[in-house]
Amino acid sequence: MKCREGCGACCIAPSISSPLPGMPHGKPAGERCLHLSVEQLCQLFGQPERPAVCSDFKADIEVCGNDQADAIRLIGWWEQMTAA
């Protein structure tokens, strides 16, 4: 599956435990990343500061569903199921 440009769910729904610019303690689940533009695009894409967890994420129908609302719901569910 190709990532849906302008979705941004992967920059909102999951937590990010690694530090990133402007978010030294990472990002809690459900909080919009500071680097998600108004166009719902990652402003760190392709930059060395982008966390590995973000670079390693691969869009998949099981995680992303059919649209942004599905993706936020599904990624949020996975976040809850895998929380420590």
Coordinates of C-alpha atoms in Angstrom, one line a residue:
M1 CA 0.0 0.0 0.0
K2 CA 1.2 3.5 -0.8
C3 CA 1.0 6.1 1.9
R4 CA -2.0 8.5 1.4
E5 CA -0.3 11.9 1.1
G6 CA -2.0 14.4 3.3
C7 CA -3.3 11.8 5.8
G8 CA -0.9 12.5 8.7
A9 CA -2.6 9.9 11.0
C10 CA 0.8 8.3 11.7
C11 CA 2.0 11.8 13.0
I12 CA -1.0 12.1 15.4
A13 CA -2.2 8.7 16.7
P14 CA 0.9 6.9 17.9
S15 CA 3.3 7.9 20.7
I16 CA 6.9 8.6 19.8
S17 CA 9.3 7.8 22.6
S18 CA 12.4 9.1 21.0
P19 CA 13.2 12.9 21.2
L20 CA 12.7 15.0 18.1
P21 CA 13.3 18.8 17.5
G22 CA 11.0 20.8 19.8
M23 CA 9.7 17.6 21.5
P24 CA 12.7 16.5 23.7
H25 CA 10.6 13.9 25.5
G26 CA 8.9 12.5 22.4
K27 CA 5.2 12.7 21.6
P28 CA 2.2 11.2 23.5
A29 CA -0.3 9.2 21.6
G30 CA -3.2 11.2 20.1
E31 CA -1.1 14.5 20.1
R32 CA -0.3 16.1 16.8
C33 CA 3.4 16.1 16.1
L34 CA 4.9 19.7 16.0
H35 CA 6.4 18.8 12.6
L36 CA 3.1 17.9 10.9
S37 CA 2.3 20.7 8.5
V38 CA -1.2 22.2 7.9
E39 CA -1.2 20.1 4.7
Q40 CA -0.7 17.0 6.9
L41 CA 2.8 16.4 5.6
C42 CA 5.9 15.6 7.8
Q43 CA 8.3 18.5 7.8
L44 CA 11.1 16.2 8.9
F45 CA 10.7 13.8 6.0
G46 CA 14.1 12.9 4.6
Q47 CA 15.9 14.8 7.3
P48 CA 18.4 13.2 9.8
E49 CA 16.4 14.5 12.7
R50 CA 13.4 12.4 11.8
P51 CA 13.0 9.6 14.4
A52 CA 13.7 6.1 13.2
V53 CA 10.3 4.9 14.2
C54 CA 8.8 7.4 11.8
S55 CA 11.2 6.5 8.9
D56 CA 10.5 2.8 9.5
F57 CA 6.7 3.1 9.5
K58 CA 5.2 1.4 6.4
A59 CA 1.6 2.1 5.3
D60 CA -0.5 -1.0 5.4
I61 CA -4.3 -1.5 5.0
E62 CA -4.4 -3.3 8.4
V63 CA -3.0 -0.2 10.1
C64 CA -4.2 2.6 7.8
G65 CA -7.6 1.4 6.8
N66 CA -9.5 3.3 4.0
D67 CA -9.0 6.9 5.1
Q68 CA -7.6 9.2 7.7
A69 CA -10.4 8.5 10.2
D70 CA -9.8 4.7 9.9
A71 CA -6.1 5.2 10.3
I72 CA -6.4 7.3 13.4
R73 CA -8.7 4.7 14.9
L74 CA -6.6 1.7 13.9
I75 CA -3.3 3.2 14.9
G76 CA -4.8 4.3 18.2
W77 CA -6.0 0.8 18.8
W78 CA -2.6 -0.7 18.0
E79 CA -1.1 1.9 20.3
Q80 CA -3.3 0.8 23.2
M81 CA -2.7 -2.9 22.5
T82 CA 1.1 -2.5 22.5
A83 CA 1.5 0.1 25.3
A84 CA 3.8 -1.0 28.1

